[in-house]
Coordinates of C-alpha atoms in Angstrom, one line a residue:
M130 CA 38.1 145.7 79.9
V131 CA 40.4 147.4 82.5
R132 CA 38.6 145.6 85.2
S133 CA 38.7 142.3 84.0
V134 CA 43.0 142.8 83.6
L135 CA 42.8 144.1 87.3
I136 CA 40.7 141.6 88.2
A137 CA 42.7 138.6 86.5
A138 CA 46.0 139.9 87.6
L139 CA 45.1 140.2 91.5
I140 CA 44.0 136.3 91.1
G141 CA 47.4 135.7 89.6
S142 CA 48.9 137.3 92.5
A143 CA 46.6 135.7 95.1
A144 CA 47.6 132.1 93.2
A145 CA 51.2 132.9 94.4
F146 CA 50.8 132.5 97.8
T147 CA 48.7 129.4 98.2
P148 CA 50.5 126.5 98.9
A149 CA 51.6 124.0 96.2
S150 CA 49.6 120.7 96.3
S151 CA 52.0 117.9 95.9
T152 CA 51.0 114.5 96.3
A153 CA 54.3 112.5 96.0
R154 CA 57.2 113.6 98.1
G155 CA 60.7 112.1 97.2
V156 CA 62.7 111.9 100.7
V157 CA 66.4 112.6 100.0
S158 CA 69.1 110.7 101.9
L159 CA 72.7 111.9 102.3
N160 CA 75.2 109.2 102.1
A161 CA 78.2 111.7 102.3
E162 CA 79.7 112.8 105.0
M163 CA 79.4 116.8 105.1
S164 CA 82.8 119.0 105.8
K165 CA 83.5 120.4 109.3
S166 CA 84.5 123.8 107.5
L167 CA 81.8 123.7 104.5
P168 CA 78.8 122.5 106.4
F169 CA 77.2 122.3 102.4
M170 CA 79.8 120.2 100.8
P171 CA 80.6 116.6 101.1
V172 CA 84.0 115.9 102.6
P173 CA 86.5 115.1 99.5
E174 CA 87.6 111.2 99.2
K175 CA 91.5 112.1 100.2
L176 CA 90.8 114.8 102.8
D177 CA 90.2 112.0 105.7
G178 CA 91.1 114.0 108.5
S179 CA 94.6 112.0 109.1
M180 CA 96.7 115.2 108.5
A181 CA 97.6 117.9 110.9
G182 CA 94.5 120.9 109.9
D183 CA 92.5 118.2 107.9
V184 CA 89.0 120.0 108.6
G185 CA 87.7 119.2 104.7
F186 CA 88.2 122.8 103.2
D187 CA 88.6 121.7 99.8
P188 CA 86.1 123.9 98.2
M189 CA 88.2 124.1 94.4
G190 CA 88.7 120.2 94.4
L191 CA 92.5 120.5 94.0
S192 CA 92.6 117.1 96.2
E193 CA 91.5 115.2 93.4
I194 CA 94.0 116.1 91.3
Q195 CA 96.8 115.1 93.5
Q196 CA 98.0 111.6 93.1
D197 CA 99.3 111.7 96.7
L198 CA 98.6 114.8 99.0
T199 CA 102.1 114.7 101.3
Y200 CA 103.4 116.4 98.0
A201 CA 100.7 119.1 98.1
R202 CA 101.7 119.2 102.2
W203 CA 105.2 119.5 101.4
A204 CA 104.9 122.4 98.5
E205 CA 102.4 124.5 100.9
L206 CA 105.0 124.6 103.2
K207 CA 108.1 125.4 100.6
H208 CA 106.0 128.3 99.5
G209 CA 105.2 129.7 103.4
R210 CA 108.8 129.9 103.9
V211 CA 109.7 131.6 101.0
A212 CA 106.8 134.1 101.6
M213 CA 108.3 134.9 105.1
L214 CA 111.7 134.9 103.4
A215 CA 109.9 137.4 101.1
V216 CA 108.6 139.5 104.0
V217 CA 111.8 139.6 105.9
G218 CA 113.7 141.3 102.7
L219 CA 111.2 143.6 101.7
I220 CA 111.5 145.0 105.5
T221 CA 115.3 144.7 105.6
Q222 CA 115.3 146.8 102.1
T223 CA 113.5 149.3 103.7
Y224 CA 116.0 150.0 106.6
F225 CA 119.5 148.8 104.9
H226 CA 121.0 150.2 101.7
L227 CA 124.4 149.6 100.4
P228 CA 126.7 152.1 100.7
G229 CA 127.6 154.6 98.0
E230 CA 125.0 157.6 96.2
A231 CA 123.6 154.8 93.7
Y232 CA 122.1 152.9 96.1
Q233 CA 120.5 155.5 98.0
N234 CA 117.6 155.6 96.2
A235 CA 114.5 154.2 98.0
D236 CA 112.3 154.3 95.4
P237 CA 111.4 150.7 93.6
F238 CA 111.0 151.9 90.1
G239 CA 113.7 154.3 90.4
A240 CA 116.6 152.5 91.8
P241 CA 117.5 150.6 88.8
A242 CA 117.5 153.9 86.7
T243 CA 119.8 155.5 89.2
V244 CA 122.3 152.0 89.7
G245 CA 122.1 151.3 85.7
M246 CA 121.6 148.1 84.7
G247 CA 124.9 147.0 83.1

């Protein structure tokens, strides 16, 4: 009984390595142009390369929900500029403080308690 089970297991595992015989092979043609940034994804319809830096990178499909991509372009510029100002503010408050003993606490969580809320 054990021998027959072992022989069946060996035959089954050997069959896994034999090539599958397929009589009909389908031909798949890709009609969509593929993205330069993600070669396995098609280029989104609205990302046609007309904007600077456009190489078809939109893995989440955000260009499909926008009516016009110029709004998204200007929003991205605005958010980038706000982030740059935030970094300048972070560095500035690290080195410059208002005069007075109450404003000398550099701990961001302890500073409101030192100054007070009112």
